[in-house]
Amino acid sequence: MSSKKTISKREWRDSASGKKTPAPKATKVSDRHQSKQRSPIEDKPAAPKTQASRAKKLVVRNPNQKIMERARDLKEKRVDLDSFEPVRLQKALAASGVGSRREMEDWITQGLVTVNGKTAQLGDKVSPEDQVTVKGNVIKLKWPDRLPRIILYYKQEGEIVSRDDPQGRVSIFDRLPQAASSRWVAIGRLDINTSGLLILTTSGELVNRFAHPSFEVEREYAVRVLGELSTEQMKMLTEEGVMLEDGLAKVERIYEQGGEGANKWYNVVIKEGRNREVRRIFESQGLTVSRLVRVGFGPIGLPNRLKRGQFYELNPAEVAGVLKWADMRLPGSKRRR
């Protein structure tokens, strides 16, 4: 009897997704009829991928000896796997790069996932000692037993924050370096016409601490508009807010930043990440945003030396500071009660 083979995440993405090329088959009359009913958009082939040059890394001077020693110590420490609490199966599979959480839920429902030899059910939880198979392949689950990585990228206008785009536009993931043993996840998105600070990490928990609405993490923007807000309008935006099509939007802080001619700059702080929220807030006041730059997100600001299209990776000591802000446990530390 042949033993099951443990495959790597890369092998899983390439060959274990179950998307094999089907053998050609005869076209039925009903199939031909359906093909005639498809919209032109569905039949349109994906645009060729735009080639993107690699982003340059911002090189900084090494910190002092004490910080470097602490950074090395943090990088070497690991969390004891026995200390991990069981997590939902679909979450563990998604965090291990097998697929999206929703896709994992579908596969569990279809009976394609087993835990310790038994067919899994939605709601099942797994621990590091459990053996999980997906479509007959043993999956080595990844657990956050080491310090995560964090990079800051100065996103340029015209770039999208997505790995899949049928229009073939430049993605920030085409420009950034690959994470050797994990996958970069963007903390919040910026639309194609917005530039500025984009934070990426290998920690799903950290993404949740930044981006989930319940944590109300501040996002700071530099906004250029044609025209200007009156004192009464700025007061109204901070005190009462403005009703948009998807609910009330309120500005935490707003103040003028100067400008030339008819163009005025404002500094705006909000606590939500709804789609095009800042642009829609200004549009509600009869003003059009001509430039939007995110300059801060939570405890992290856009570094002064970071140029457009460059990235900077936080050193382990800086990462530890972000985890402390997020109230997350460091490798080697005791679990907080």
Coordinates of C-alpha atoms in Angstrom, one line a residue:
M1 CA 0.0 0.0 0.0
S2 CA 1.5 3.4 -1.0
S3 CA 2.0 6.0 1.6
K4 CA 0.6 9.5 1.3
K5 CA 3.0 12.1 0.1
T6 CA 3.6 15.4 2.0
I7 CA 3.7 18.2 -0.5
S8 CA 5.1 21.7 -0.2
K9 CA 2.9 24.8 -0.5
R10 CA 4.5 25.6 -3.9
E11 CA 3.7 22.1 -5.2
W12 CA 0.2 22.5 -3.9
R13 CA -0.4 25.7 -5.7
D14 CA 1.0 24.3 -8.9
S15 CA -0.5 20.9 -9.0
A16 CA -2.7 20.0 -6.1
S17 CA -5.5 22.5 -6.7
G18 CA -7.4 19.9 -8.7
K19 CA -7.5 22.2 -11.8
K20 CA -6.2 19.7 -14.3
T21 CA -6.7 20.2 -18.0
P22 CA -9.8 18.2 -18.9
A23 CA -9.8 15.9 -21.9
P24 CA -11.6 17.3 -25.0
K25 CA -15.2 16.2 -25.3
A26 CA -17.9 16.5 -28.0
T27 CA -19.9 19.7 -27.9
K28 CA -23.5 19.2 -27.2
V29 CA -26.2 21.2 -28.9
S30 CA -27.2 22.7 -25.6
D31 CA -23.6 23.8 -25.0
R32 CA -23.5 25.5 -28.4
H33 CA -26.8 27.3 -27.5
Q34 CA -25.4 28.4 -24.2
S35 CA -22.2 29.8 -25.8
K36 CA -24.3 32.0 -28.0
Q37 CA -26.0 33.5 -25.0
R38 CA -22.8 34.5 -23.2
S39 CA -22.0 38.1 -22.9
P40 CA -19.1 39.6 -24.9
I41 CA -17.4 40.4 -21.6
E42 CA -17.3 36.7 -20.7
D43 CA -15.8 35.7 -24.0
K44 CA -13.1 38.4 -23.9
P45 CA -9.7 36.9 -23.1
A46 CA -7.6 38.2 -20.3
A47 CA -5.3 41.0 -21.2
P48 CA -1.6 40.2 -21.3
K49 CA 0.2 40.8 -18.0
T50 CA 2.1 44.2 -17.9
Q51 CA 5.7 43.7 -17.1
A52 CA 6.8 45.4 -13.8
S53 CA 10.3 46.2 -12.6
R54 CA 11.3 45.0 -9.2
A55 CA 11.0 47.5 -6.4
K56 CA 14.2 48.7 -4.8
K57 CA 14.8 48.1 -1.1
L58 CA 15.5 51.1 1.1
V59 CA 18.9 50.6 2.8
V60 CA 19.3 52.1 6.2
R61 CA 22.2 52.4 8.6
N62 CA 22.5 49.5 11.1
P63 CA 21.0 50.4 14.6
N64 CA 23.3 50.4 17.7
Q65 CA 24.8 47.2 19.0
K66 CA 22.2 46.7 21.8
I67 CA 19.3 46.8 19.3
M68 CA 21.1 44.5 16.9
E69 CA 21.6 41.9 19.6
R70 CA 17.9 42.1 20.6
A71 CA 16.9 41.7 17.0
R72 CA 19.0 38.6 16.6
D73 CA 17.6 37.1 19.8
L74 CA 14.0 37.8 18.6
K75 CA 14.7 36.3 15.2
E76 CA 16.0 33.0 16.7
K77 CA 13.2 32.5 19.2
R78 CA 10.3 30.1 18.5
V79 CA 6.9 29.6 20.1
D80 CA 6.4 26.2 21.7
L81 CA 3.9 24.4 19.4
D82 CA 2.3 22.8 22.4
S83 CA 1.1 26.2 23.6
F84 CA -1.1 26.9 20.5
E85 CA -4.8 26.8 21.1
P86 CA -6.9 24.8 18.5
V87 CA -8.1 26.9 15.6
R88 CA -10.8 26.4 13.0
L89 CA -9.7 24.0 10.2
Q90 CA -10.5 26.4 7.4
K91 CA -8.5 29.2 9.0
A92 CA -5.5 26.9 9.5
L93 CA -5.6 25.8 5.9
A94 CA -5.9 29.3 4.5
A95 CA -3.1 30.5 6.7
S96 CA -0.9 27.7 5.3
G97 CA -1.5 28.9 1.8
V98 CA -3.8 26.1 0.6
G99 CA -6.5 28.5 -0.6
S100 CA -8.9 31.1 0.6
R101 CA -10.9 30.5 3.7
R102 CA -14.2 30.5 1.7
E103 CA -12.7 27.9 -0.7
M104 CA -11.6 25.7 2.2
E105 CA -15.1 25.9 3.7
D106 CA -16.5 24.6 0.4
W107 CA -14.0 21.8 0.2
I108 CA -14.8 20.8 3.8
T109 CA -18.5 20.8 3.0
Q110 CA -17.8 18.6 -0.1
G111 CA -15.9 16.0 2.1
L112 CA -12.5 16.7 0.5
V113 CA -10.7 17.3 3.8
T114 CA -9.8 14.8 6.5
V115 CA -8.4 15.3 10.0
N116 CA -6.6 12.3 11.5
G117 CA -8.2 10.0 9.0
K118 CA -11.8 11.2 9.5
T119 CA -13.8 13.3 7.1
A120 CA -13.8 16.9 8.5
Q121 CA -16.9 18.9 9.3
L122 CA -17.4 22.6 9.3
G123 CA -16.6 23.8 12.8
D124 CA -13.8 21.3 13.4
K125 CA -10.6 22.7 15.0
V126 CA -7.1 21.5 14.6
S127 CA -3.8 21.7 16.6
P128 CA -0.2 21.3 15.5
E129 CA -0.2 17.5 16.3
D130 CA -3.2 16.8 14.0
Q131 CA -2.7 15.4 10.5
V132 CA -4.8 17.0 7.7
T133 CA -5.3 15.9 4.2
V134 CA -6.9 17.8 1.3
K135 CA -8.0 15.8 -1.7
G136 CA -5.8 12.9 -0.6
N137 CA -2.6 15.0 -0.1
V138 CA -1.1 15.5 3.4
I139 CA -0.8 19.2 4.2
K140 CA 1.9 20.5 6.5
L141 CA 0.0 23.2 8.4
K142 CA 2.0 26.4 9.1
W143 CA 1.8 27.8 12.6
P144 CA 3.0 31.3 13.6
D145 CA 5.8 30.0 15.8
R146 CA 8.3 32.7 14.8
L147 CA 8.4 36.5 14.6
P148 CA 6.4 37.6 11.5
R149 CA 7.9 39.8 8.8
I150 CA 6.6 43.3 8.0
I151 CA 7.5 45.5 5.0
L152 CA 6.4 49.0 4.2
Y153 CA 5.9 49.8 0.5
Y154 CA 5.4 53.3 -1.1
K155 CA 2.6 52.4 -3.5
Q156 CA 2.5 54.3 -6.7
E157 CA -0.6 55.4 -8.6
G158 CA -1.5 52.9 -11.4
E159 CA -0.6 49.8 -9.3
I160 CA -3.3 47.5 -7.9
V161 CA -3.3 45.5 -4.6
S162 CA -4.3 42.2 -6.0
R163 CA -2.6 39.0 -7.3
D164 CA -5.3 38.4 -10.0
D165 CA -6.3 40.9 -12.5
P166 CA -8.0 40.1 -15.9
Q167 CA -6.9 43.5 -17.2
G168 CA -3.2 42.6 -16.8
R169 CA -2.4 45.8 -14.7
V170 CA 0.7 46.1 -12.6
S171 CA 0.3 44.5 -9.2
I172 CA 2.3 45.5 -6.1
F173 CA 3.0 41.8 -5.7
D174 CA 4.8 41.7 -9.0
R175 CA 7.2 44.3 -7.7
L176 CA 7.8 43.1 -4.2
P177 CA 10.2 40.2 -3.2
Q178 CA 8.8 36.8 -2.5
A179 CA 8.5 35.7 1.1
A180 CA 10.5 32.5 1.3
S181 CA 8.4 30.4 3.6
S182 CA 5.1 32.3 3.7
R183 CA 3.0 34.7 1.7
W184 CA 2.8 38.5 1.9
V185 CA -0.7 39.8 2.8
A186 CA -1.6 43.4 2.4
I187 CA -3.0 45.2 5.5
G188 CA -5.9 47.1 3.9
R189 CA -6.0 48.1 0.3
L190 CA -5.4 51.3 -1.7
D191 CA -7.3 51.8 -4.9
I192 CA -5.4 52.2 -8.2
N193 CA -5.4 56.0 -8.1
T194 CA -4.2 56.2 -4.5
S195 CA -0.5 56.2 -3.5
G196 CA 1.3 56.1 -0.2
L197 CA 1.9 53.7 2.7
L198 CA 1.0 50.1 2.2
I199 CA 1.9 47.6 5.0
L200 CA 2.4 43.9 4.1
T201 CA 3.1 41.1 6.6
T202 CA 3.2 37.3 6.9
S203 CA 0.9 37.3 9.9
G204 CA -2.8 36.9 9.4
E205 CA -3.5 37.8 13.0
L206 CA -1.6 41.1 12.6
V207 CA -3.7 41.9 9.4
N208 CA -6.8 41.4 11.5
R209 CA -5.6 43.7 14.3
F210 CA -4.9 46.5 11.8
A211 CA -7.8 46.1 9.4
H212 CA -10.8 44.8 11.3
P213 CA -13.4 47.6 11.9
S214 CA -13.8 46.7 15.6
F215 CA -10.2 47.9 16.4
E216 CA -10.8 51.3 14.8
V217 CA -7.2 51.8 13.8
E218 CA -6.5 55.3 12.5
R219 CA -5.6 55.9 8.8
E220 CA -4.0 59.2 7.9
Y221 CA -4.1 60.8 4.4
A222 CA -2.7 63.8 2.6
V223 CA -5.5 65.0 0.3
R224 CA -5.3 67.5 -2.6
V225 CA -8.6 69.0 -3.8
L226 CA -9.7 71.6 -6.3
G227 CA -11.3 74.2 -4.1
E228 CA -11.5 74.3 -0.3
L229 CA -13.6 73.4 2.7
S230 CA -15.1 76.0 4.8
T231 CA -14.6 76.1 8.6
E232 CA -18.3 75.0 9.0
Q233 CA -17.8 72.1 6.7
M234 CA -14.7 70.8 8.5
K235 CA -16.5 71.1 11.8
M236 CA -19.5 69.2 10.4
L237 CA -17.3 66.4 9.1
T238 CA -15.7 65.8 12.5
E239 CA -18.7 66.3 14.8
E240 CA -21.7 65.1 12.8
G241 CA -20.2 63.2 9.9
V242 CA -21.8 62.8 6.5
M243 CA -24.2 60.2 5.2
L244 CA -22.9 58.2 2.3
E245 CA -24.6 55.5 0.3
D246 CA -23.1 52.8 2.6
G247 CA -23.7 54.6 5.9
L248 CA -22.4 57.4 8.1
A249 CA -18.8 58.5 7.5
K250 CA -17.0 60.6 10.2
V251 CA -13.6 62.3 10.1
E252 CA -11.6 62.0 13.3
R253 CA -9.3 65.0 12.5
I254 CA -8.9 67.3 9.6
Y255 CA -6.8 70.4 9.0
E256 CA -5.4 72.5 6.2
Q257 CA -1.9 71.8 4.8
G258 CA -1.6 74.8 2.4
G259 CA -1.6 74.7 -1.4
E260 CA -1.1 76.8 -4.5
G261 CA -3.8 78.5 -6.5
A262 CA -7.1 76.7 -6.6
N263 CA -5.5 73.5 -5.2
K264 CA -5.6 73.0 -1.4
W265 CA -4.0 70.2 0.7
Y266 CA -5.7 68.7 3.7
N267 CA -4.6 66.2 6.3
V268 CA -7.4 63.8 7.1
V269 CA -7.6 61.0 9.7
I270 CA -10.4 58.4 9.6
K271 CA -10.9 55.1 11.5
E272 CA -12.5 53.0 8.7
G273 CA -11.3 51.5 5.5
R274 CA -14.4 51.6 3.3
N275 CA -13.9 51.7 -0.5
R276 CA -12.9 55.2 -1.7
E277 CA -14.2 56.6 1.6
V278 CA -12.0 59.7 1.7
R279 CA -12.8 60.6 -1.9
R280 CA -16.5 60.2 -1.3
I281 CA -16.4 62.3 1.8
F282 CA -14.9 65.2 -0.2
E283 CA -17.3 64.6 -3.1
S284 CA -20.2 64.9 -0.7
Q285 CA -19.0 68.5 -0.1
G286 CA -18.8 69.3 -3.8
L287 CA -15.0 68.9 -4.1
T288 CA -13.0 66.5 -6.3
V289 CA -9.9 64.8 -4.9
S290 CA -7.0 65.2 -7.4
R291 CA -4.4 63.4 -5.4
L292 CA -4.6 61.1 -2.4
V293 CA -1.6 59.8 -0.4
R294 CA -1.8 57.6 2.7
V295 CA 0.9 58.8 5.1
G296 CA 0.1 56.8 8.2
F297 CA -1.7 53.6 9.4
G298 CA -1.9 52.9 13.1
P299 CA 1.5 53.3 14.8
I300 CA 3.4 53.3 11.4
G301 CA 4.1 56.4 9.4
L302 CA 5.4 56.7 5.8
P303 CA 9.2 56.9 6.2
N304 CA 10.6 60.2 5.0
R305 CA 13.4 58.5 3.1
L306 CA 11.1 56.0 1.4
K307 CA 10.6 57.0 -2.3
R308 CA 7.8 56.0 -4.6
G309 CA 8.1 52.4 -5.6
Q310 CA 10.6 51.5 -2.8
F311 CA 10.1 49.2 0.1
Y312 CA 11.6 48.9 3.6
E313 CA 11.6 45.8 5.8
L314 CA 11.3 46.4 9.5
N315 CA 14.0 44.8 11.6
P316 CA 13.0 42.3 14.3
A317 CA 13.1 44.9 17.0
E318 CA 10.8 47.2 15.0
V319 CA 8.5 44.2 14.4
A320 CA 8.4 43.5 18.1
G321 CA 7.3 47.1 18.7
V322 CA 4.4 46.7 16.3
L323 CA 3.4 43.4 17.9
K324 CA 3.4 45.1 21.3
W325 CA 1.1 47.8 20.0
A326 CA -1.2 45.1 18.6
D327 CA -1.1 43.3 22.0
M328 CA 0.2 40.1 20.3
R329 CA 2.5 37.6 22.0
L330 CA 6.2 37.6 21.1
P331 CA 8.0 34.3 20.4
G332 CA 9.4 33.0 23.7
S333 CA 7.1 35.1 25.9
K334 CA 4.4 33.8 28.1
R335 CA 0.8 33.9 27.1
R336 CA -1.1 36.9 28.5
R337 CA -4.0 36.1 30.8

